[in-house]
mmCIF file of C-alpha atoms and ligand atoms in Angstrom:
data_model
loop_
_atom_site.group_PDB
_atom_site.id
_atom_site.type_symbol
_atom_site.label_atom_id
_atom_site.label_comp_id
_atom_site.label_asym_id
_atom_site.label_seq_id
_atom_site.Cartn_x
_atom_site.Cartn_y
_atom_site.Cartn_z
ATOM 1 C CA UNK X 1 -1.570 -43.182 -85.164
ATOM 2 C CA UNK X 2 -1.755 -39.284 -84.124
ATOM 3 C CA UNK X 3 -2.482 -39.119 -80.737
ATOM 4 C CA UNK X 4 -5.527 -36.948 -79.593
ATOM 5 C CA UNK X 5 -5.294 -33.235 -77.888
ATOM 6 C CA UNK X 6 -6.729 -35.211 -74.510
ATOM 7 C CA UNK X 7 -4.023 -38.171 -74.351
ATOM 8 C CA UNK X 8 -1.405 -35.150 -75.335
ATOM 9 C CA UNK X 9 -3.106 -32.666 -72.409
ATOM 10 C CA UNK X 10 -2.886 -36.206 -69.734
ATOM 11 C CA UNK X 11 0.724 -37.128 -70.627
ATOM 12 C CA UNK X 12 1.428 -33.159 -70.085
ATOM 13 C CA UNK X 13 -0.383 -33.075 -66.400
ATOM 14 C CA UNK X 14 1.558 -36.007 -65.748
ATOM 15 C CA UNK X 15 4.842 -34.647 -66.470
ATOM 16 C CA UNK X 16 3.985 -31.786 -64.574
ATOM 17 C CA UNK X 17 2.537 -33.864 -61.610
ATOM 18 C CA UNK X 18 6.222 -36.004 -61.896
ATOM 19 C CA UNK X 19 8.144 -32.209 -61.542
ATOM 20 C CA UNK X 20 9.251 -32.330 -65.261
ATOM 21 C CA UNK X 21 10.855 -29.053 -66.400
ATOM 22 C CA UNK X 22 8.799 -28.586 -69.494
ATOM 23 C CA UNK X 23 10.786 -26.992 -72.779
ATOM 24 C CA UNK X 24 10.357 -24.485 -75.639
ATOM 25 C CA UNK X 25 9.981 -27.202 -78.024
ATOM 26 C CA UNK X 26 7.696 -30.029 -75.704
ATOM 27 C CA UNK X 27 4.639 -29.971 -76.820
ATOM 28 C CA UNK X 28 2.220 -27.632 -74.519
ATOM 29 C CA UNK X 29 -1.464 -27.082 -74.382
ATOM 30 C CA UNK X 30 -2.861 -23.574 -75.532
ATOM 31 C CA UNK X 31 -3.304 -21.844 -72.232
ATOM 32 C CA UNK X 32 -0.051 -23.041 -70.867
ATOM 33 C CA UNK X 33 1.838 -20.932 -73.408
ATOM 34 C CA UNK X 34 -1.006 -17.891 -73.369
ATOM 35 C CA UNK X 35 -0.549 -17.890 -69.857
ATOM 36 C CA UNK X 36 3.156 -17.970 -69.705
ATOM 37 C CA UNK X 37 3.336 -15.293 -72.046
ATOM 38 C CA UNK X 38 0.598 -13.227 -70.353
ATOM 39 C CA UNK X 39 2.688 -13.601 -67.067
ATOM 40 C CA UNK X 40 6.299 -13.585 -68.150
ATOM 41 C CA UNK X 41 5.608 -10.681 -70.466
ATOM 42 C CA UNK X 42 4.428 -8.849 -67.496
ATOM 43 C CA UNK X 43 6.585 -9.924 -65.456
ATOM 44 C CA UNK X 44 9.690 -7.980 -68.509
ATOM 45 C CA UNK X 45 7.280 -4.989 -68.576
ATOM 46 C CA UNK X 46 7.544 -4.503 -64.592
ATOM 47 C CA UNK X 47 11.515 -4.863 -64.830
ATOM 48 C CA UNK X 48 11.091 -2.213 -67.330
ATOM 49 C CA UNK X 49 9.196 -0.094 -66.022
ATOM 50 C CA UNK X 50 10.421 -0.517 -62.559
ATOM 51 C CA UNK X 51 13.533 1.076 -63.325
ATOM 52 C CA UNK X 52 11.458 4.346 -63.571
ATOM 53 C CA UNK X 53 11.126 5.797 -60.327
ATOM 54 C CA UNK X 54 14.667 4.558 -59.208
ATOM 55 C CA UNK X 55 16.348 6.230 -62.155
ATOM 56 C CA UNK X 56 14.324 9.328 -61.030
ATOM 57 C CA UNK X 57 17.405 10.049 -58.283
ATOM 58 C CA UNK X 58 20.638 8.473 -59.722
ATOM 59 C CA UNK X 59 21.220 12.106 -60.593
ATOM 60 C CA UNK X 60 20.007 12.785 -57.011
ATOM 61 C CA UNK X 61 21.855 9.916 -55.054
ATOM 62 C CA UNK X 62 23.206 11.620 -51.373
ATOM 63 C CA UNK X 63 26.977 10.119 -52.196
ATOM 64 C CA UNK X 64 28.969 8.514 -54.878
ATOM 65 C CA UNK X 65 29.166 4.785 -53.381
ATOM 66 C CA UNK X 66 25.477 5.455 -53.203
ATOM 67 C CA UNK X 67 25.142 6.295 -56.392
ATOM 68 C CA UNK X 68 27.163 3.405 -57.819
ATOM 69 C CA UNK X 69 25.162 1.348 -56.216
ATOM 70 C CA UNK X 70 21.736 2.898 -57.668
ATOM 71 C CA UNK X 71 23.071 2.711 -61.263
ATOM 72 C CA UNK X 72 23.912 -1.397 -60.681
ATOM 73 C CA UNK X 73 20.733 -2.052 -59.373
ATOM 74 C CA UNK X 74 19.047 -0.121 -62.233
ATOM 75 C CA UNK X 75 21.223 -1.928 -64.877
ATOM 76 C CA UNK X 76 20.188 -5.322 -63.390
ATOM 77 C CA UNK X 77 16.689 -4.314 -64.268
ATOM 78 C CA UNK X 78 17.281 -3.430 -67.377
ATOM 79 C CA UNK X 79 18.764 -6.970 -67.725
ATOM 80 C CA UNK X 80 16.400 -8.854 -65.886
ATOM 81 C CA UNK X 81 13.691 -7.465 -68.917
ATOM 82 C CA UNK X 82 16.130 -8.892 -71.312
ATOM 83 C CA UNK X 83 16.349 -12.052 -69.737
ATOM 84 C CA UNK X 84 12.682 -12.059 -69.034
ATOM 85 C CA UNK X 85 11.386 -10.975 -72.873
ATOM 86 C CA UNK X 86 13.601 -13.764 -74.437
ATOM 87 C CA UNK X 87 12.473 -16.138 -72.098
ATOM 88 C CA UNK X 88 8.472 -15.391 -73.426
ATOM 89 C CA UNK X 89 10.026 -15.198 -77.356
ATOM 90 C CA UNK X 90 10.829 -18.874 -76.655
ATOM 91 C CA UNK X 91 7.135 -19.233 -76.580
ATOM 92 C CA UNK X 92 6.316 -17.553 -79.869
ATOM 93 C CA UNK X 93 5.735 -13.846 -79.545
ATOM 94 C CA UNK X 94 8.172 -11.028 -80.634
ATOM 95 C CA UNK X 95 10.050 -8.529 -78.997
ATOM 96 C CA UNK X 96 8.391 -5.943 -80.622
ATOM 97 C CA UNK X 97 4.613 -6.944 -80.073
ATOM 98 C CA UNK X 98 5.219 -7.169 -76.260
ATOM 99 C CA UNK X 99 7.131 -3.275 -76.617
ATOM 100 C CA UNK X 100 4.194 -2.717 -78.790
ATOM 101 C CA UNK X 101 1.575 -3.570 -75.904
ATOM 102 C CA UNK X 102 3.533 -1.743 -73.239
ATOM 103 C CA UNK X 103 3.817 1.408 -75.110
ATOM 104 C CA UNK X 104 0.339 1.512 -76.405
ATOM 105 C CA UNK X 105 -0.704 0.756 -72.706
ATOM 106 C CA UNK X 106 -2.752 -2.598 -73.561
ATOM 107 C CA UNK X 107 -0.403 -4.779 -71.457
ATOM 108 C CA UNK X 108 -0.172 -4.909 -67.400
ATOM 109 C CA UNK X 109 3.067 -4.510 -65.451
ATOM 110 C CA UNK X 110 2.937 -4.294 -61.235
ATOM 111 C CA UNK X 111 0.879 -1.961 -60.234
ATOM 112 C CA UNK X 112 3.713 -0.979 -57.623
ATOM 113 C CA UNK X 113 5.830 1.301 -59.976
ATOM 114 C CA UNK X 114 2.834 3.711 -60.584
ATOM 115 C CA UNK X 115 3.366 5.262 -57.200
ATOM 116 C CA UNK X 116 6.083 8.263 -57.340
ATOM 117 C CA UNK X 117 9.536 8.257 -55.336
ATOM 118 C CA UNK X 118 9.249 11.172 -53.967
ATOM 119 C CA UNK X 119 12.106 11.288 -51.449
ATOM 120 C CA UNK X 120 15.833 9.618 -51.081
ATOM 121 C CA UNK X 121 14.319 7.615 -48.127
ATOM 122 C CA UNK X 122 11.961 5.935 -51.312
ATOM 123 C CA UNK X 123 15.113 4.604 -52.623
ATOM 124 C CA UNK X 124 15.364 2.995 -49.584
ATOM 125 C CA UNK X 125 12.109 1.534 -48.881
ATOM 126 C CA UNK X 126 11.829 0.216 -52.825
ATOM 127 C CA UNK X 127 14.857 -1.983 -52.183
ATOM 128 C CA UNK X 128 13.663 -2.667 -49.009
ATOM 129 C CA UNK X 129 9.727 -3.812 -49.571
ATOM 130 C CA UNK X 130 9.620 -3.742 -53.320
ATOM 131 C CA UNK X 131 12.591 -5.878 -54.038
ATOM 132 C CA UNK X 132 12.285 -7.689 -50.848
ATOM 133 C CA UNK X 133 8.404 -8.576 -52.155
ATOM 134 C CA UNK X 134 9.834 -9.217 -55.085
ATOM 135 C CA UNK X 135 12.426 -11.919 -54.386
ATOM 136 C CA UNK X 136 9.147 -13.937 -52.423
ATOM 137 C CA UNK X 137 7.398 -13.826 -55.451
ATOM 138 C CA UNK X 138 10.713 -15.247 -57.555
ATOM 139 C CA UNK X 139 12.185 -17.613 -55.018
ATOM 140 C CA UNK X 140 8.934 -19.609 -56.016
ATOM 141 C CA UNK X 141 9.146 -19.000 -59.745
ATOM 142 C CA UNK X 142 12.898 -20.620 -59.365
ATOM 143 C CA UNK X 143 10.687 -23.660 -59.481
ATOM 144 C CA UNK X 144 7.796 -22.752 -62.453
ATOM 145 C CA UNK X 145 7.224 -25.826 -64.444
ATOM 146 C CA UNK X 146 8.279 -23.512 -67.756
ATOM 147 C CA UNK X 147 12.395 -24.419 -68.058
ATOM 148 C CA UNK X 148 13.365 -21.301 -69.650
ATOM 149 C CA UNK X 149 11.465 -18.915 -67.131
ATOM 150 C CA UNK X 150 12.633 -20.881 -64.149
ATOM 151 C CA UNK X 151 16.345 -20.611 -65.111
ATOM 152 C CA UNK X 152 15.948 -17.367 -66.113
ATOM 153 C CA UNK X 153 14.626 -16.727 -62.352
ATOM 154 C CA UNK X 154 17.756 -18.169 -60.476
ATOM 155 C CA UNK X 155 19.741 -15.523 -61.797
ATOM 156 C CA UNK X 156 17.219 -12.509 -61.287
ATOM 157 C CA UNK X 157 17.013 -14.028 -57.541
ATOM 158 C CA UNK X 158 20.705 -13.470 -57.083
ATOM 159 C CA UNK X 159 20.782 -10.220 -58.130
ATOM 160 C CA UNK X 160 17.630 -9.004 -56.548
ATOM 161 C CA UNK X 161 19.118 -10.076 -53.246
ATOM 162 C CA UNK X 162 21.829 -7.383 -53.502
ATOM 163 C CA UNK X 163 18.979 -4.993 -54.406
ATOM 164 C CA UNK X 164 17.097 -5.698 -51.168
ATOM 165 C CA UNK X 165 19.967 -5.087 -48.887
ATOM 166 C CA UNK X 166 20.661 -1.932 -50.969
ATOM 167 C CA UNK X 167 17.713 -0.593 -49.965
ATOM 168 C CA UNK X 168 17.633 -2.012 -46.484
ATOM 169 C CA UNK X 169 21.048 -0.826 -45.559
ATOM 170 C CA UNK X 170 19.695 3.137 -47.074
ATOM 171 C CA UNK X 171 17.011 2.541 -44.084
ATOM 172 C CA UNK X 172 19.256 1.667 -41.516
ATOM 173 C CA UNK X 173 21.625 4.385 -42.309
ATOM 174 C CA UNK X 174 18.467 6.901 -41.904
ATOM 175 C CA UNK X 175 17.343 5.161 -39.220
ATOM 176 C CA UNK X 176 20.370 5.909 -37.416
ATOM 177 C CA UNK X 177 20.787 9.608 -38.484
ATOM 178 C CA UNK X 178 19.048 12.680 -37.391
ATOM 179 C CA UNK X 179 15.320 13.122 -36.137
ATOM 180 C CA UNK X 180 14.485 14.470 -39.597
ATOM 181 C CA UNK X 181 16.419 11.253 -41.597
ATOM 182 C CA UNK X 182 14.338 8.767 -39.002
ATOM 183 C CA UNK X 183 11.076 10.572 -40.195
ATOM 184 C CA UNK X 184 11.846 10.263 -43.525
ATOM 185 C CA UNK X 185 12.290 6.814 -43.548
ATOM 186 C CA UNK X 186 8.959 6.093 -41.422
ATOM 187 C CA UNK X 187 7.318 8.385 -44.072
ATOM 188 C CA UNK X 188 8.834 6.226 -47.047
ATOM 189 C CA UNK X 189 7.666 3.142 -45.059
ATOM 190 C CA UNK X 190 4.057 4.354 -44.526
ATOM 191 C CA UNK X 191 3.776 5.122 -48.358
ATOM 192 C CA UNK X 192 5.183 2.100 -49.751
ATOM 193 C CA UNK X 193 4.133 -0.715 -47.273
ATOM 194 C CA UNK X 194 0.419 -1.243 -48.404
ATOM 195 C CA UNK X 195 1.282 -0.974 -52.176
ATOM 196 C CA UNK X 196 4.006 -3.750 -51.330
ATOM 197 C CA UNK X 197 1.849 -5.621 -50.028
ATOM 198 C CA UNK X 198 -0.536 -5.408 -52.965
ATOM 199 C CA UNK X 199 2.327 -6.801 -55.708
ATOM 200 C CA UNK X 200 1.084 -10.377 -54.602
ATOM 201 C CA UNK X 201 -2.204 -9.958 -56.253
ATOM 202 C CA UNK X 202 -5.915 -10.128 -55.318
ATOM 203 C CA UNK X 203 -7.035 -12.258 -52.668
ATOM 204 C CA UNK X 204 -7.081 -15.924 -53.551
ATOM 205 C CA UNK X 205 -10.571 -16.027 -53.557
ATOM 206 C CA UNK X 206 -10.427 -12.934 -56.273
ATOM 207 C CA UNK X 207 -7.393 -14.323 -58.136
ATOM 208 C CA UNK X 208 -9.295 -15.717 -61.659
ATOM 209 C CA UNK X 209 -5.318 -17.680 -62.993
ATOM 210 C CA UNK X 210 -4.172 -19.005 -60.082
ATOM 211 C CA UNK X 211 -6.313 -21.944 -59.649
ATOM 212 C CA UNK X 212 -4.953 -23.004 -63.383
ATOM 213 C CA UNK X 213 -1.407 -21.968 -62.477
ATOM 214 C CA UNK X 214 -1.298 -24.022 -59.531
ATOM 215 C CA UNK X 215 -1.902 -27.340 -61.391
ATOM 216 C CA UNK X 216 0.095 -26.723 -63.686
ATOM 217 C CA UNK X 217 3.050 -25.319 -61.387
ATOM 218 C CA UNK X 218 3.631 -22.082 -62.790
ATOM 219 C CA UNK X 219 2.376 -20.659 -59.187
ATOM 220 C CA UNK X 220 3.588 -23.267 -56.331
ATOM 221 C CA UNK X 221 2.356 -20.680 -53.535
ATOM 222 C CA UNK X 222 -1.022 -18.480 -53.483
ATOM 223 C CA UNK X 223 -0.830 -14.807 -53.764
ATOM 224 C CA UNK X 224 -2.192 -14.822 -50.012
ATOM 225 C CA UNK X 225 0.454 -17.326 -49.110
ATOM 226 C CA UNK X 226 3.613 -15.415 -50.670
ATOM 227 C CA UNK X 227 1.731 -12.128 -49.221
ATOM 228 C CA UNK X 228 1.910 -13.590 -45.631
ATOM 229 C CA UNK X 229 5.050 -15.185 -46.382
ATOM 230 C CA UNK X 230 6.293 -11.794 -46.783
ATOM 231 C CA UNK X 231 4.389 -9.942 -43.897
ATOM 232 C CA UNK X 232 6.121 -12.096 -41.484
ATOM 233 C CA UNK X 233 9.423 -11.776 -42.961
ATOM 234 C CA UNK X 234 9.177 -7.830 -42.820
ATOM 235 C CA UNK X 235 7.673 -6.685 -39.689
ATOM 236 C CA UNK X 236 10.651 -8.214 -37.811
ATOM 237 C CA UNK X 237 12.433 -6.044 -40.046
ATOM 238 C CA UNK X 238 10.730 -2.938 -39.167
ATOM 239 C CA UNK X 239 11.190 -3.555 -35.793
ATOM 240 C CA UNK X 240 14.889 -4.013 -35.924
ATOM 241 C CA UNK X 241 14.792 -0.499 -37.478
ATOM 242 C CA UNK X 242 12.619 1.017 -35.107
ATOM 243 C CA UNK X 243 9.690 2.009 -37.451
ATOM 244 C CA UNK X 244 6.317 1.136 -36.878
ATOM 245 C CA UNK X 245 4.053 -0.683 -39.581
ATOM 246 C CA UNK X 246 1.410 1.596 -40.821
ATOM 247 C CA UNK X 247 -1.648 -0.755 -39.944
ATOM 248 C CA UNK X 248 -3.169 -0.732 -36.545
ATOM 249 C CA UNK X 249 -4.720 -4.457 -37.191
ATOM 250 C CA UNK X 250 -1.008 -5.816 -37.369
ATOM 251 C CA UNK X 251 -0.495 -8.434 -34.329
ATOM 252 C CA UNK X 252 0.945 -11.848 -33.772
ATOM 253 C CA UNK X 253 -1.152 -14.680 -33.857
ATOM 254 C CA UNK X 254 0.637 -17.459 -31.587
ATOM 255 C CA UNK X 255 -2.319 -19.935 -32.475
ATOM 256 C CA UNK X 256 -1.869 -19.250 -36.528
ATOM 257 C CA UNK X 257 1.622 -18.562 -36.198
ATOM 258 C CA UNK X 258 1.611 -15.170 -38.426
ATOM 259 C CA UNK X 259 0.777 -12.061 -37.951
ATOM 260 C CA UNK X 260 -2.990 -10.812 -38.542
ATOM 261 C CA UNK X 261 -3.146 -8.013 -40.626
ATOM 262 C CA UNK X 262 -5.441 -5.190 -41.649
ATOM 263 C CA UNK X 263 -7.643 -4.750 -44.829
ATOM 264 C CA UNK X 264 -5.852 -4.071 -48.204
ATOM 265 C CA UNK X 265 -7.605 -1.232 -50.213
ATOM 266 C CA UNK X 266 -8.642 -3.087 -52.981
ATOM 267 C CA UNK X 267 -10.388 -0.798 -54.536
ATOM 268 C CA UNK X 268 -7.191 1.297 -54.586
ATOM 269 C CA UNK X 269 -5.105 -1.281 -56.493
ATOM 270 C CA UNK X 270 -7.675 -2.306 -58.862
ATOM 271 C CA UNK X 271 -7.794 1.178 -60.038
ATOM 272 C CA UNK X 272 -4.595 1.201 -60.109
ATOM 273 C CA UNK X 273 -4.166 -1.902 -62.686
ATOM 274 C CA UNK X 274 -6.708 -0.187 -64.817
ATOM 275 C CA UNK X 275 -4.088 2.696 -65.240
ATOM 276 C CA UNK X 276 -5.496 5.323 -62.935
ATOM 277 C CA UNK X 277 -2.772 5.563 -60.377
ATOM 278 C CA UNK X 278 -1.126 8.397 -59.644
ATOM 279 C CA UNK X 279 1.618 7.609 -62.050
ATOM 280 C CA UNK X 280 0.521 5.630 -64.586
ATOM 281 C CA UNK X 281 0.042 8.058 -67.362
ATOM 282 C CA UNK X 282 3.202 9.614 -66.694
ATOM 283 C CA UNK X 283 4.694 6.101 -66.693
ATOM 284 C CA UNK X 284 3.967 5.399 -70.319
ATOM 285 C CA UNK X 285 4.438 8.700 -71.780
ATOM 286 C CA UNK X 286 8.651 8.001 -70.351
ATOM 287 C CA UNK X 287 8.732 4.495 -71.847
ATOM 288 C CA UNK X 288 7.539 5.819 -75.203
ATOM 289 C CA UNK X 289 9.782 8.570 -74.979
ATOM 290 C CA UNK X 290 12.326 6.405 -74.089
ATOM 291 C CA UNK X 291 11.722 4.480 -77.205
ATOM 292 C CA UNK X 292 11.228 7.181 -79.634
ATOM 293 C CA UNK X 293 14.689 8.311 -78.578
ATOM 294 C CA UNK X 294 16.550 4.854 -78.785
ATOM 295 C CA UNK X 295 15.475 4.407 -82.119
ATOM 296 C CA UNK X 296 18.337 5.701 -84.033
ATOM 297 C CA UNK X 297 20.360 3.233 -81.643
ATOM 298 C CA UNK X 298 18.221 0.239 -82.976
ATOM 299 C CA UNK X 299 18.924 1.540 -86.572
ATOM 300 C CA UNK X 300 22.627 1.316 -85.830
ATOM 301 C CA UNK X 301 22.705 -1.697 -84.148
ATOM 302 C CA UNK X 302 20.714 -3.411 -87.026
ATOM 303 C CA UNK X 303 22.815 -1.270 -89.848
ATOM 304 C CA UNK X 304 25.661 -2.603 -88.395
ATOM 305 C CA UNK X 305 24.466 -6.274 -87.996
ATOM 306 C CA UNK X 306 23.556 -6.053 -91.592
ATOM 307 C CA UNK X 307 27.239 -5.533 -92.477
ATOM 308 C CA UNK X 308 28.758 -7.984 -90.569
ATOM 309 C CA UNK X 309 26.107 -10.345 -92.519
ATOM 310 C CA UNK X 310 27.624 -9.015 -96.351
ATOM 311 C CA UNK X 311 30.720 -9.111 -95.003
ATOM 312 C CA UNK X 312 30.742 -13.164 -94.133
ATOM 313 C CA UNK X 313 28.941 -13.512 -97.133
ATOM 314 C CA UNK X 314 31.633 -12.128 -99.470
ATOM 315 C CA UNK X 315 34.645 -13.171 -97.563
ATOM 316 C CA UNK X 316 32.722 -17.049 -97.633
ATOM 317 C CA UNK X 317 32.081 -16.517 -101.144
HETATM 318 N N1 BYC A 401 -0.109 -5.356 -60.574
HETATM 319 O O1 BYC A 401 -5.285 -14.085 -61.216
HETATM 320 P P1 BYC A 401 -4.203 -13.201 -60.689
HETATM 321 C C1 BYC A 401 10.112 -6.598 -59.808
HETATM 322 C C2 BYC A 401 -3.346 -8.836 -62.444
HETATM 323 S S1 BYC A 401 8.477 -6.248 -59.898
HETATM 324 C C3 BYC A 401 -0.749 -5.368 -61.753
HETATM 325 O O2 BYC A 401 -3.805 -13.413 -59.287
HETATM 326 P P2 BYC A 401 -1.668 -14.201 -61.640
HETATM 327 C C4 BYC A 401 10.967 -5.446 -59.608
HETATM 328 C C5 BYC A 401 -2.936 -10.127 -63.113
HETATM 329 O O3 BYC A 401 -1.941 -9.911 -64.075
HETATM 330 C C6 BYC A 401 7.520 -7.638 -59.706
HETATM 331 N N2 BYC A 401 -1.566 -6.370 -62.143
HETATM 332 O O4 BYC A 401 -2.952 -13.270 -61.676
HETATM 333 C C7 BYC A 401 11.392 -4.734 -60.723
HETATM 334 C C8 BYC A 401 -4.252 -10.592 -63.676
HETATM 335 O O5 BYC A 401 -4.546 -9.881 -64.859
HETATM 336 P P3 BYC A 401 -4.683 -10.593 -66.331
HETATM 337 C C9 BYC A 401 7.088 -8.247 -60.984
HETATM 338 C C10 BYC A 401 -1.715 -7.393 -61.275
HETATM 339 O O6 BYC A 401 -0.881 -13.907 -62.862
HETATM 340 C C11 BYC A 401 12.146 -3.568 -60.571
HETATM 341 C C12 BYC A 401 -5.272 -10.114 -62.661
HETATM 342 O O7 BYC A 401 -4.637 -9.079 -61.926
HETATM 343 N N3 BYC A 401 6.917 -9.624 -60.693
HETATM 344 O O8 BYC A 401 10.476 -7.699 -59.918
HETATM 345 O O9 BYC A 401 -2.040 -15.622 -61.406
HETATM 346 C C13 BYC A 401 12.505 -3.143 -59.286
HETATM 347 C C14 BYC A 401 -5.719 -11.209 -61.716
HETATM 348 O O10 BYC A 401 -4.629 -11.664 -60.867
HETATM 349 C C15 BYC A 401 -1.055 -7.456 -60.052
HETATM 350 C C16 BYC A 401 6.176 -10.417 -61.450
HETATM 351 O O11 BYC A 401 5.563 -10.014 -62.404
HETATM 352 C C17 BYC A 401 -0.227 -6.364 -59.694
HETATM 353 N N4 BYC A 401 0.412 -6.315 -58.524
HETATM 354 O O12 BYC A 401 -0.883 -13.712 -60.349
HETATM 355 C C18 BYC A 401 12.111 -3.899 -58.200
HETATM 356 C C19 BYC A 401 6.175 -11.864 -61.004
HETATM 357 N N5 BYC A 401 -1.411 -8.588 -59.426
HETATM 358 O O13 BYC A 401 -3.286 -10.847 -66.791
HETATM 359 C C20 BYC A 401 11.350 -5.042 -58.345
HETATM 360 C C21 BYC A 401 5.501 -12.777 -61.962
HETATM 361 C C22 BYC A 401 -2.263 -9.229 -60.240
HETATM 362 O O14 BYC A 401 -5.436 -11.878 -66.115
HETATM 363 N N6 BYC A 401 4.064 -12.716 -61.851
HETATM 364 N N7 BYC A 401 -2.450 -8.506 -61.351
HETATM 365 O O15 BYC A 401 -5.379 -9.587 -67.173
HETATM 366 C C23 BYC A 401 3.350 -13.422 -60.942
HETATM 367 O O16 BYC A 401 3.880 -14.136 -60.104
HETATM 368 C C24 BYC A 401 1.841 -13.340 -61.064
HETATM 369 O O17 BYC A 401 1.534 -12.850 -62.343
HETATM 370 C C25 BYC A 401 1.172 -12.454 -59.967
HETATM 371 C C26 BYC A 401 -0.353 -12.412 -60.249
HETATM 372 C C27 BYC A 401 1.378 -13.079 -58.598
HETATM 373 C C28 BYC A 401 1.717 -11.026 -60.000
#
């Protein structure tokens, strides 16, 4: 006898509950896969993007080894949205619908990579904060319920770990240098800290998925959690380079065992997520660009496939 959607939807829980990996082909209720494609497709569309603003000064890069470094990092990205979009194919959408949502602007990415880099000391701070924000967010996702996602994690954590001392190490140096390479980093630090800090998400209390997510251990932490997480980590960080935090509310709590921290503009970053930030516009307009101009590559790349294909068919034949 077929067994109803509700026995099917318990026996799921409970292999979630038991910390069963669960697989492309398992069966899976509705909203898990909508919201694994809602989140992982993002999640491609923010590697994508993300490479943006850093690609905005390989040209620029202060030295060679520094550039060297810039291009790896920016390759990684490029792979990690490879990874990332076959991961959500596994789940039943194409390639080209997600593209198709990002270029027509319909689908969300982080609202961090519509602020502009506007100095080499940005480079710095993005590896710093952004990837360092970024690698919270992932270490966690190394253990998402959804197989292909989590394994696809474990190797974007590696690699983002390099990132974040590539950008950390670009502070230090400044932060060592001249008067004028000191400011530049605190300036770099008071632009990008508060949009860092807004990558986790809304407050919990604002956060509409992650109640879902949690049960179903796509999200093991709260975006509050991974935010603190993450404030803690950092402002030892600062410290160590001799910049100050840009938020006069930021003290440590001995009782809570954290530091207390000031308000996050929300109103800021929700405008931001509905594509009014400063770079947003600008943002698209590059990635269709970018994919107007690759498509004679894509022709090739298929035209050539398509060979290959005639030419195992006649040799088999
Ligand atoms: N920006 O219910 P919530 C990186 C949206 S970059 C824009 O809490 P959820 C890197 C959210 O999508 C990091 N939108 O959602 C690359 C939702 O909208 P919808 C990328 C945001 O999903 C290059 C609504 O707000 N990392 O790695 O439970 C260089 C309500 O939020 C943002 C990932 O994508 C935001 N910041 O939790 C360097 C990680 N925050 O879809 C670094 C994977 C929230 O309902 N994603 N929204 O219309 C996640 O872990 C989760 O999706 C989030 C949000 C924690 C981000």
């Amino acid at each position: 006898m077929e067994k109803n959607i509700k026995d099917l939807e318990a026996e799921f829980q409970k292999r979630i509950d038991n910390g069963e990996n669960i697989e492309a082909k398992d069966w899976m209720p509705e909203k898990y896969r909508k919201t694994h494609i809602r989140q992982i497709s993002q999640h491609a569309h923010s590697e994508v993007v993300g490479m943006l603003p850093e690609g905005n000064w390989i040209s620029r890069a202060p030295s060679l080894r520094r550039k060297v470094a810039l291009l790896a990092k920016v390759q990684d990205e490029a792979g990690h949205g490879l990874y990332l979009y076959s991961a959500a194919e596994t789940l039943g959408i194409s390639r080209e619908e997600m593209i198709e949502q990002l270029n027509n602007g319909t689908a969300k990415y982080s609202s961090i990579f519509n602020y502009p880099s506007l100095t080499w000391a940005d480079m710095g701070a993005i590896g710093w904060l952004v990837d360092g924000a970024a690698i919270i967010n992932q270490v966690m996702l190394t253990k998402t319920s959804y197989g292909p996602y989590a394994r696809a994690m474990v190797r974007i954590c590696k690699e983002e770990s390099f990132h974040q001392r590539q950008g950390y190490e670009i502070m230090l140096t400044l932060c060592n240098g001249t008067e004028e390479q000191k400011a530049m980093a605190q300036d770099a630090l008071n632009r990008w800290w508060w949009p860092s800090l807004m990558m986790f998400g809304p407050r919990d209390e604002e956060s509409p998925n992650t109640e879902q997510s949690m049960k179903w251990k796509i999200k093991r932490k709260s975006n509050d959690e991974l935010r603190q997480q993450f404030i803690d980590q950092t402002v030892p960080q600062a410290d160590i380079l001799g910049l100050t935090v840009p938020d006069k509310d930021l003290k440590w709590n001995e009782d809570r065992g954290h530091y207390d921290f000031g308000e996050i503009d929300w109103e800021e970053f929700w405008n931001v997520v509905k594509g009014n930030g400063l770079c947003n516009r600008k943002r698209l307009k590059d990635r269709n660009a970018a994919w107007d101009n690759g498509k004679w590559v894509r022709d090739a790349a298929t035209a050539y496939a398509e060979r290959q294909a005639e030419k195992r068919v006649s040799k088999a034949s």
